[in-house]
mmCIF file of N, CA and C in Angstrom:
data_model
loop_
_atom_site.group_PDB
_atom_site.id
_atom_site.type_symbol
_atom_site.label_atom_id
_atom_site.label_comp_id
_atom_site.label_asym_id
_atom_site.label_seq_id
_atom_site.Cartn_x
_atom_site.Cartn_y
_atom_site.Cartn_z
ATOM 1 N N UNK B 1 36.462 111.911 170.231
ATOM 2 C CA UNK B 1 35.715 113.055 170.727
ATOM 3 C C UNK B 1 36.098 113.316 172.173
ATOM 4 N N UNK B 2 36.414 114.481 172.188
ATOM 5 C CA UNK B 2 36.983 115.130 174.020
ATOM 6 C C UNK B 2 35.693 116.201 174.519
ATOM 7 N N UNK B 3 35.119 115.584 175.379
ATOM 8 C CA UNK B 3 34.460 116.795 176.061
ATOM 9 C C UNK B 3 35.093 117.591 177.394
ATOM 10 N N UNK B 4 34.996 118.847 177.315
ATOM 11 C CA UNK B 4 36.041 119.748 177.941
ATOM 12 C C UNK B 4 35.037 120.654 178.878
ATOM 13 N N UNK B 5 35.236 120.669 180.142
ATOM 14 C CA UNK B 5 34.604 121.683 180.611
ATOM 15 C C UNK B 5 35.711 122.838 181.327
ATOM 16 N N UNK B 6 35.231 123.770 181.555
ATOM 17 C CA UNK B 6 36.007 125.036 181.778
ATOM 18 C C UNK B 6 35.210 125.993 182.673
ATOM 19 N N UNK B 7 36.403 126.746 183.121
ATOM 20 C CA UNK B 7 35.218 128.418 184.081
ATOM 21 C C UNK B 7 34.630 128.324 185.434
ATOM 22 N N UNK B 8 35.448 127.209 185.895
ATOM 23 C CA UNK B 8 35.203 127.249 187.324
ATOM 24 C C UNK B 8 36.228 128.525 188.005
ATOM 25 N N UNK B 9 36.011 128.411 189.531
ATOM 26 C CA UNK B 9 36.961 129.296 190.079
ATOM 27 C C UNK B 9 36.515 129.514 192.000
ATOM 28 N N UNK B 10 36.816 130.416 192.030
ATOM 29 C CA UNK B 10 36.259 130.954 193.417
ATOM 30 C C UNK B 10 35.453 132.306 193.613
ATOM 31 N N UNK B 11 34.190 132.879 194.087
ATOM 32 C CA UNK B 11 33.972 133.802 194.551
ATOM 33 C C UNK B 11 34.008 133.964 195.649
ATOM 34 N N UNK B 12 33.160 135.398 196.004
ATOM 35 C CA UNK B 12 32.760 135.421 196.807
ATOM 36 C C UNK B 12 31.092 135.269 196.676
ATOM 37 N N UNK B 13 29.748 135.420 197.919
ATOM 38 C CA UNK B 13 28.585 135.330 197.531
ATOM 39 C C UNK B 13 28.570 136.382 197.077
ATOM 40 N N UNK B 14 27.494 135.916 195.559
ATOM 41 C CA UNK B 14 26.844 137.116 194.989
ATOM 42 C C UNK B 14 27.433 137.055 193.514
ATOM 43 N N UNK B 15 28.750 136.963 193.535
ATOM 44 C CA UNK B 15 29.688 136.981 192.540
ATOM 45 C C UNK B 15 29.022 136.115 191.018
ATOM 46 N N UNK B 16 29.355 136.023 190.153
ATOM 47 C CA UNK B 16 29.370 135.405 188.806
ATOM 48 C C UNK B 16 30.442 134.589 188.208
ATOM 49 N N UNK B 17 30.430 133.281 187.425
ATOM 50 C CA UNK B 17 31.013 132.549 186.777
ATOM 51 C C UNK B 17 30.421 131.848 185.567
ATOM 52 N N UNK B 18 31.067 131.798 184.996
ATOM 53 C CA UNK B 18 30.258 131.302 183.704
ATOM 54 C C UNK B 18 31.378 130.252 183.199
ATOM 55 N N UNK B 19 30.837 128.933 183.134
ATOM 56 C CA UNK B 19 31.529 127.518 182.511
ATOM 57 C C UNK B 19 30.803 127.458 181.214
ATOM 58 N N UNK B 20 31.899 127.020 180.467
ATOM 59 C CA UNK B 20 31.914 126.014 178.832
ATOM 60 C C UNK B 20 32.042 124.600 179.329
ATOM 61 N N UNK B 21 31.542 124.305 178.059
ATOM 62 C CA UNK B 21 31.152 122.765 177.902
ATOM 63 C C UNK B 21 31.335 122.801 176.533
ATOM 64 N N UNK B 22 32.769 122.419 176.099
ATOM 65 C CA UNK B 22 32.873 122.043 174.922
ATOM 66 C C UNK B 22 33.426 120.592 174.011
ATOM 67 N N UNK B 23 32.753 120.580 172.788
ATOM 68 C CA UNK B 23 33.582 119.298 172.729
ATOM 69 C C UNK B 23 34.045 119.254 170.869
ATOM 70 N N UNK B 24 35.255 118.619 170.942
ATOM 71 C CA UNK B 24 35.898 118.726 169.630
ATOM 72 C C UNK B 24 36.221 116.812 169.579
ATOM 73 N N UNK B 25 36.738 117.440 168.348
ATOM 74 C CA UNK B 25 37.295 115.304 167.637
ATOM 75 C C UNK B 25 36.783 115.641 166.271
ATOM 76 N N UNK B 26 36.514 114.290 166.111
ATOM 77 C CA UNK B 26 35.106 114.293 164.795
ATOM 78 C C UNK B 26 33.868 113.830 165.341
ATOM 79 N N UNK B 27 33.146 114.838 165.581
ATOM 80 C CA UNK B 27 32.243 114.304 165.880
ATOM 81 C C UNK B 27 30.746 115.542 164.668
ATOM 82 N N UNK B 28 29.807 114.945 164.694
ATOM 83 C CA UNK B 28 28.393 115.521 163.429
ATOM 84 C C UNK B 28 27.855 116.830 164.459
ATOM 85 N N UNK B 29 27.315 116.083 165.676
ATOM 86 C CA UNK B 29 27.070 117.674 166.231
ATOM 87 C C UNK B 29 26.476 116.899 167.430
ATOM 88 N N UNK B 30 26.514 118.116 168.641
ATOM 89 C CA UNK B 30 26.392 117.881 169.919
ATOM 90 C C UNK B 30 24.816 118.083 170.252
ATOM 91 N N UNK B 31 24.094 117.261 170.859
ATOM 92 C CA UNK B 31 22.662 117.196 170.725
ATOM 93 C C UNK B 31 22.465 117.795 172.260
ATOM 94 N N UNK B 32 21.601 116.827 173.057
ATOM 95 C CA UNK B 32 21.533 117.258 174.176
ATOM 96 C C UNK B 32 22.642 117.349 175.688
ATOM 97 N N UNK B 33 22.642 118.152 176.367
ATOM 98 C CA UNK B 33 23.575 118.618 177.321
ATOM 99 C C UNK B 33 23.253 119.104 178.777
ATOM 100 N N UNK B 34 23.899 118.375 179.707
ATOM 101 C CA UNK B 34 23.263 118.984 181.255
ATOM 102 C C UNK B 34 24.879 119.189 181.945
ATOM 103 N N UNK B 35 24.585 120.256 182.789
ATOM 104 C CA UNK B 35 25.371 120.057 183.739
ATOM 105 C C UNK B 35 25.138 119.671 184.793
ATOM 106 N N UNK B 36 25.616 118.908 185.470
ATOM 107 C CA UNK B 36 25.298 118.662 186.958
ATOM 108 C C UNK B 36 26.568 118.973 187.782
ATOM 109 N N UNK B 37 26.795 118.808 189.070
ATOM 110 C CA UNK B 37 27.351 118.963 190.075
ATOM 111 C C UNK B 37 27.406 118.091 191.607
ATOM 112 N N UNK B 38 28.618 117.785 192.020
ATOM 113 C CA UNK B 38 28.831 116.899 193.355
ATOM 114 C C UNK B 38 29.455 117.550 194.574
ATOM 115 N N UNK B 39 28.822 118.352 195.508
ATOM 116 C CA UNK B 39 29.173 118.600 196.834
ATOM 117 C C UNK B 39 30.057 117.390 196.962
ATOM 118 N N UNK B 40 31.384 117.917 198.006
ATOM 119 C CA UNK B 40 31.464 116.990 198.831
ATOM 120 C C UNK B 40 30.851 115.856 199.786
ATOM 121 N N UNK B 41 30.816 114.587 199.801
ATOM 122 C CA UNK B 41 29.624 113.875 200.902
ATOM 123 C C UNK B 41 28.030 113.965 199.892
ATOM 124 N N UNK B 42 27.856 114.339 199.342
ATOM 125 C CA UNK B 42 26.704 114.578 198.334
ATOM 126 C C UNK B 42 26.399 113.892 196.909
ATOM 127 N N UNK B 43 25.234 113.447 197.029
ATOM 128 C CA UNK B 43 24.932 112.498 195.564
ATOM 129 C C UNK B 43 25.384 113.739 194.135
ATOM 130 N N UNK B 44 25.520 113.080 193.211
ATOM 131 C CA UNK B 44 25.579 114.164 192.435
ATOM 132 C C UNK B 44 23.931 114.548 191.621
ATOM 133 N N UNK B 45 24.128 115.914 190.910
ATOM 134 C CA UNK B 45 22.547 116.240 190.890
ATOM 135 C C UNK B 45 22.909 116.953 189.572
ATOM 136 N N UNK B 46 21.894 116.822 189.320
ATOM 137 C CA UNK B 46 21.510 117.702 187.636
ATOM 138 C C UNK B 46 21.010 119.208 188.108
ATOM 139 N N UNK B 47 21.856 120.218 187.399
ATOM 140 C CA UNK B 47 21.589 121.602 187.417
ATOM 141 C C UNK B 47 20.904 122.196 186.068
ATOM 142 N N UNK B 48 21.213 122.042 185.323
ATOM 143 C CA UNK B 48 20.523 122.704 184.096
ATOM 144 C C UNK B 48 20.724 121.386 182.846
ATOM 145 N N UNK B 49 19.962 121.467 181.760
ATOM 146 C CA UNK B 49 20.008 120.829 180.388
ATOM 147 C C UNK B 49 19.314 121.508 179.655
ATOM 148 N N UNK B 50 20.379 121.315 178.442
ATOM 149 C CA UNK B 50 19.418 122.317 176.903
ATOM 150 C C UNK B 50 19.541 121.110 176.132
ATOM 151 N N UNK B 51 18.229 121.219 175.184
ATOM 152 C CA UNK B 51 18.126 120.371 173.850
ATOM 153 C C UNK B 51 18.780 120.788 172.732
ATOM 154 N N UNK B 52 18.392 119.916 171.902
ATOM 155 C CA UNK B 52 19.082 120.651 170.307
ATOM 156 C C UNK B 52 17.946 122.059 169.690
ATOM 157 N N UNK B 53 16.759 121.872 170.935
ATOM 158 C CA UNK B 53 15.913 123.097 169.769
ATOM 159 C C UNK B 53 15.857 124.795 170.946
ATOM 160 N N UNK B 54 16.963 124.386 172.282
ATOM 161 C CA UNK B 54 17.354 124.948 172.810
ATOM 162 C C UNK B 54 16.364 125.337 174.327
ATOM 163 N N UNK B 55 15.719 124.088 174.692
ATOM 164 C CA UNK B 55 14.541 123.904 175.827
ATOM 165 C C UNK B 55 15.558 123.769 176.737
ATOM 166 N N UNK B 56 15.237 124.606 178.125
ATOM 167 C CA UNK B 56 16.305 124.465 178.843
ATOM 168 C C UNK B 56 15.362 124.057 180.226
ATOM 169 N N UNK B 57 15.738 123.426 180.630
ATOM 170 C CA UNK B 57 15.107 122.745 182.420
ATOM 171 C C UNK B 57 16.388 123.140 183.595
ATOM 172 N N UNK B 58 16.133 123.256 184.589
ATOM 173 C CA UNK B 58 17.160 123.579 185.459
ATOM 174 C C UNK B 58 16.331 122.966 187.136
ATOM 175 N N UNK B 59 16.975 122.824 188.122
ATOM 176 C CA UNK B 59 16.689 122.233 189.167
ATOM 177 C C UNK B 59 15.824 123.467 190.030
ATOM 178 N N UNK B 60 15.383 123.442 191.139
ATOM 179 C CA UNK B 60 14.591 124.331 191.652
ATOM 180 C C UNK B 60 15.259 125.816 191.529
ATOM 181 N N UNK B 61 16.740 125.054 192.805
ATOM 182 C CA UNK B 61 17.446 125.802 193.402
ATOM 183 C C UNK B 61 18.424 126.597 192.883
ATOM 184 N N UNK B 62 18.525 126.669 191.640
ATOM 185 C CA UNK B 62 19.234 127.591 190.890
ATOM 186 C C UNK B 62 18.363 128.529 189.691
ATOM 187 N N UNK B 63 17.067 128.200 189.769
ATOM 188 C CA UNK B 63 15.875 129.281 188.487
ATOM 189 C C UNK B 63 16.115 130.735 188.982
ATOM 190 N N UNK B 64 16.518 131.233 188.256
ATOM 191 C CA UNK B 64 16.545 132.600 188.231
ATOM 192 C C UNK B 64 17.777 133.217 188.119
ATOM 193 N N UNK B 65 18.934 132.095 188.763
ATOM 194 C CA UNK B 65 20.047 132.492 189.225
ATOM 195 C C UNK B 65 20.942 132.000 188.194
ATOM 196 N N UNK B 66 20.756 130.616 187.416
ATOM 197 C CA UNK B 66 21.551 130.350 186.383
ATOM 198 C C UNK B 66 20.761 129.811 185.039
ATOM 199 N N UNK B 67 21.700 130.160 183.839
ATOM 200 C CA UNK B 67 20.867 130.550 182.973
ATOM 201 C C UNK B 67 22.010 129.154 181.408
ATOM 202 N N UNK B 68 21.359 128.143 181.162
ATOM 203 C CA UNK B 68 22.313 127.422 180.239
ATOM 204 C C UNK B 68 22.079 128.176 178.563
ATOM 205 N N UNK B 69 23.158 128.082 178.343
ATOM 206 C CA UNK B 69 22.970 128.487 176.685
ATOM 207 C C UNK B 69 23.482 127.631 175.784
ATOM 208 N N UNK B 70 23.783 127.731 174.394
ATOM 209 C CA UNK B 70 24.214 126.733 173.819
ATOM 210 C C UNK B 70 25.029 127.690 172.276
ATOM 211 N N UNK B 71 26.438 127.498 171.790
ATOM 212 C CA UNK B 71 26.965 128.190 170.595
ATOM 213 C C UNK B 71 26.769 126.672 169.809
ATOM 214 N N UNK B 72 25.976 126.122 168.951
ATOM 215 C CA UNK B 72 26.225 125.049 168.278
ATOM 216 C C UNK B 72 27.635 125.512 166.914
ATOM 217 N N UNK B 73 27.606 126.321 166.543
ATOM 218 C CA UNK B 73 28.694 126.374 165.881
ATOM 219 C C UNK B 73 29.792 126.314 166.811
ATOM 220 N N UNK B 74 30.173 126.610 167.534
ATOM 221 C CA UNK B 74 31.299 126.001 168.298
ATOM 222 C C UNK B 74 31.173 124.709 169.613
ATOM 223 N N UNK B 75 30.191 123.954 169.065
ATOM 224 C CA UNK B 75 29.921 123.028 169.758
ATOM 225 C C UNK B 75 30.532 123.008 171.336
ATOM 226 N N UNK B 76 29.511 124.101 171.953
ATOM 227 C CA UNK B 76 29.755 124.923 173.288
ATOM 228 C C UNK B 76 28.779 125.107 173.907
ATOM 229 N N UNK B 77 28.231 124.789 175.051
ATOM 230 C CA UNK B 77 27.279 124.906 175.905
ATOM 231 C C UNK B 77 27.560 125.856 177.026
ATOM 232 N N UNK B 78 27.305 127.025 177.767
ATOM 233 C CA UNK B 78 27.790 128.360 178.529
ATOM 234 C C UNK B 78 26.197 127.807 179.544
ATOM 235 N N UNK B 79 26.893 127.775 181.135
ATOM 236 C CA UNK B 79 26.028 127.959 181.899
ATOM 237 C C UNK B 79 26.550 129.003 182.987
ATOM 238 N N UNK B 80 26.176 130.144 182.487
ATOM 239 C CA UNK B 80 25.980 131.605 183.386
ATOM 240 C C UNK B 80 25.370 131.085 184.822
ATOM 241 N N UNK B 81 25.928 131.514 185.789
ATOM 242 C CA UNK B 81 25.906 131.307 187.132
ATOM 243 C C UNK B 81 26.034 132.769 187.655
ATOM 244 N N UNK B 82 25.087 133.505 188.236
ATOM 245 C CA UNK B 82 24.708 134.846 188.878
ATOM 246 C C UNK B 82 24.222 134.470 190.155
ATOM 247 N N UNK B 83 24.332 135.492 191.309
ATOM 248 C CA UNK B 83 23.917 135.590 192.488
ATOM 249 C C UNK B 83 24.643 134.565 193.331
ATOM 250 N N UNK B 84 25.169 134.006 192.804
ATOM 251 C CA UNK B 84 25.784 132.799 193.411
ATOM 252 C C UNK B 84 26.177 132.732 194.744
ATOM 253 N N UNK B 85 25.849 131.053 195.657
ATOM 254 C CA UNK B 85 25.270 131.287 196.961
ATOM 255 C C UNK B 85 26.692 129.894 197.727
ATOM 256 N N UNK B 86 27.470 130.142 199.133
ATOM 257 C CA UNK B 86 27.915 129.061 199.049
ATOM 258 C C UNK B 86 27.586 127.413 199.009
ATOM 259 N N UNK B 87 26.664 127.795 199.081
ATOM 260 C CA UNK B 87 25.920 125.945 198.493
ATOM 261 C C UNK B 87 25.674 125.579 197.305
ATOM 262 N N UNK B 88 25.853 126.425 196.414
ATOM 263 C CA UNK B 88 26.636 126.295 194.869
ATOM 264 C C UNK B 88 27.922 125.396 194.872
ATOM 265 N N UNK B 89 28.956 125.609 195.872
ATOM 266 C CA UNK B 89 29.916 125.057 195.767
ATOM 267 C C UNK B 89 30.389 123.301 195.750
ATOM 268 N N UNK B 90 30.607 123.573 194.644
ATOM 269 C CA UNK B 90 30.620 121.971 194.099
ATOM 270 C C UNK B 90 31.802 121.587 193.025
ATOM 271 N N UNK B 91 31.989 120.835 192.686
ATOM 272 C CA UNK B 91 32.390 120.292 191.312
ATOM 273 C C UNK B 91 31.487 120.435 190.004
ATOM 274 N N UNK B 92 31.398 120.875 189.162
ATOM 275 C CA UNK B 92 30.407 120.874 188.258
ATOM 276 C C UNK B 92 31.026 119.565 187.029
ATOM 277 N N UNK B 93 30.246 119.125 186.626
ATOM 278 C CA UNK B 93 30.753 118.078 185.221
ATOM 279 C C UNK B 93 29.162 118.802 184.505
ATOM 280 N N UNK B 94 29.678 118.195 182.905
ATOM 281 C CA UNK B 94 29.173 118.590 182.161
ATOM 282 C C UNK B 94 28.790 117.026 181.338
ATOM 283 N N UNK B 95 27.793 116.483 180.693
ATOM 284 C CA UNK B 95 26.878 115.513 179.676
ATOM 285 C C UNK B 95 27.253 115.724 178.628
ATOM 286 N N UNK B 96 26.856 115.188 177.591
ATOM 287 C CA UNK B 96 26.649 115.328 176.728
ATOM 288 C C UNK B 96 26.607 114.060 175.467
ATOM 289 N N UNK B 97 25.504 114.080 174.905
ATOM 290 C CA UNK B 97 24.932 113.378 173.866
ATOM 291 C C UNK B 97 25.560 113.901 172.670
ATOM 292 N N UNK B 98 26.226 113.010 171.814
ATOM 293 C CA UNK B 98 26.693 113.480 170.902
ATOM 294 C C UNK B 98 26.953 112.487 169.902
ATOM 295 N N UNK B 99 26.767 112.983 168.360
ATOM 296 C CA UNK B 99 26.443 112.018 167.236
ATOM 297 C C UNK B 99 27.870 112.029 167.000
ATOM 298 N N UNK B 100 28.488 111.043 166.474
ATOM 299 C CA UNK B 100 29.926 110.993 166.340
ATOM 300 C C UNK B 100 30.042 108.866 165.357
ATOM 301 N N UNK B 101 31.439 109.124 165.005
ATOM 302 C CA UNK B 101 31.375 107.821 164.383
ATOM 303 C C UNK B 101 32.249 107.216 165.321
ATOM 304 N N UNK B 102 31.591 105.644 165.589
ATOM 305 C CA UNK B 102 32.519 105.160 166.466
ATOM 306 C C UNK B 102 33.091 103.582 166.495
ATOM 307 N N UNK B 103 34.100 103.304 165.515
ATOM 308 C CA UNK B 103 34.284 102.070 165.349
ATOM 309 C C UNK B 103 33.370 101.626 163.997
ATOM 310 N N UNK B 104 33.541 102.141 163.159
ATOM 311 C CA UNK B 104 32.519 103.153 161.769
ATOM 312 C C UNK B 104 30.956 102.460 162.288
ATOM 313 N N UNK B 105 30.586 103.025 163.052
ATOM 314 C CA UNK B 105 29.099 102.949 163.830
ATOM 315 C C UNK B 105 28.598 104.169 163.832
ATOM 316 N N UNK B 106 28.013 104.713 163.201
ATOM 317 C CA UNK B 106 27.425 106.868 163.356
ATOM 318 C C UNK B 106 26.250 106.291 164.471
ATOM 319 N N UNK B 107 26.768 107.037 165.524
ATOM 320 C CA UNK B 107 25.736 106.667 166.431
ATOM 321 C C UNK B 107 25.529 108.314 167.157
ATOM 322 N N UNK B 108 24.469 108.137 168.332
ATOM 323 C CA UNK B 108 24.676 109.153 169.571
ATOM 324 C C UNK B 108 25.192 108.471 170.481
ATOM 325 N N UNK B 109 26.461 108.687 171.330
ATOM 326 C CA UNK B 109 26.836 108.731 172.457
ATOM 327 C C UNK B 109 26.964 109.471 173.045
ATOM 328 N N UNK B 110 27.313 108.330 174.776
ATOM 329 C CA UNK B 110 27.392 109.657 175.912
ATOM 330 C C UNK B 110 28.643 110.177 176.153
ATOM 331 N N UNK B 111 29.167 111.145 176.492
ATOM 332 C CA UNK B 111 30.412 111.485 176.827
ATOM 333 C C UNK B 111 30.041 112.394 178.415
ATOM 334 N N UNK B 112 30.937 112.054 179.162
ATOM 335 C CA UNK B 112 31.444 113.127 180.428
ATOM 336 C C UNK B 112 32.394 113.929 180.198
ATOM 337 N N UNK B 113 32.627 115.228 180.267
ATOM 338 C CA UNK B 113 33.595 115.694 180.708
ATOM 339 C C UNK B 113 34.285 115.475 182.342
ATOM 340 N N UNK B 114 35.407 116.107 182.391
ATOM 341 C CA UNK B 114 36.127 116.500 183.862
ATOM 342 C C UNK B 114 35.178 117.395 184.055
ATOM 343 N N UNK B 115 35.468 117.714 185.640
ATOM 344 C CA UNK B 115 34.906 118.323 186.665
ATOM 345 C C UNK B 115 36.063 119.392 186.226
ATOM 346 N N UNK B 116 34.964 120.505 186.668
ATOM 347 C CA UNK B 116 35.479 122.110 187.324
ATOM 348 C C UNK B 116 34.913 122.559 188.780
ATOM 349 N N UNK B 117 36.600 122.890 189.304
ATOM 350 C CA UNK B 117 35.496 123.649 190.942
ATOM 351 C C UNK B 117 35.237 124.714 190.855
ATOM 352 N N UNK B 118 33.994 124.914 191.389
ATOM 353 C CA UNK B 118 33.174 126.032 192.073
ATOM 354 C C UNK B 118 33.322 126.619 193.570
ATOM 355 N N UNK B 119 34.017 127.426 193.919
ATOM 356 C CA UNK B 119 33.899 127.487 195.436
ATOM 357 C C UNK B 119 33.144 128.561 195.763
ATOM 358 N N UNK B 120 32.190 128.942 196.613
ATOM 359 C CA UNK B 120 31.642 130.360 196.922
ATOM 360 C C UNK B 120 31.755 130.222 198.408
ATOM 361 N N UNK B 121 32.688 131.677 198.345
ATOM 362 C CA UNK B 121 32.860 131.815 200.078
ATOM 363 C C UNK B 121 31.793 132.775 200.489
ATOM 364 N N UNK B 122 31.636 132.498 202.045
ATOM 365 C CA UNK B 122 30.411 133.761 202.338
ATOM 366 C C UNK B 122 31.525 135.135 203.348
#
């Protein structure tokens, strides 16, 4: 199982980006999912997570402004990023819980994806 994240880039403030979070192999299906993100010099932090029944939580500093979704048929998680501010600018990685067979064990594991950058210039 590969988890893949995608859709970083550069704006400017204000601008929009929207990252995938996808993941392929063999795996049964992708359960729960967060993205988080690491400033430079900065702990890393949780930005948004959706469940499997599609409950989404997000950190203070991004409500309103970014919005997580989820395509379970293409085992794809989309976190829409609007208004976007340069203290957005980070690395984003993407979670994910996922039922998969492993070493013939059907379990949930965790997987990381790679990081995507985010830059927002002002």
């Amino acid at each position: 199982v590969q988890l893949q994240a995608s859709g970083g880039g550069s704006v400017q403030t204000g601008g929009s980006l929207r990252l995938s979070c996808s993941a392929s192999g063999s795996l049964f299906s992708m359960n729960a999912v967060g993205w988080y993100r690491q400033a430079p010099g900065k702990e890393r932090e949780s930005v948004a997570a959706i469940d499997t029944r599609g409950v989404t939580a997000y950190t203070e500093s991004v409500k309103g402004r970014f919005t997580i979704s989820r395509d379970n048929a293409k085992n794809t998680v989309y976190l829409q990023m609007n208004s976007l501010k340069p203290e957005d600018t980070a690395v984003y990685i993407c979670n994910a819980r996922i039922e998969t067979s492993d070493d013939g064990m059907v379990g949930e594991f965790d997987y990381w994806g790679q990081g995507t950058q985010v830059t927002v210039s002002s």
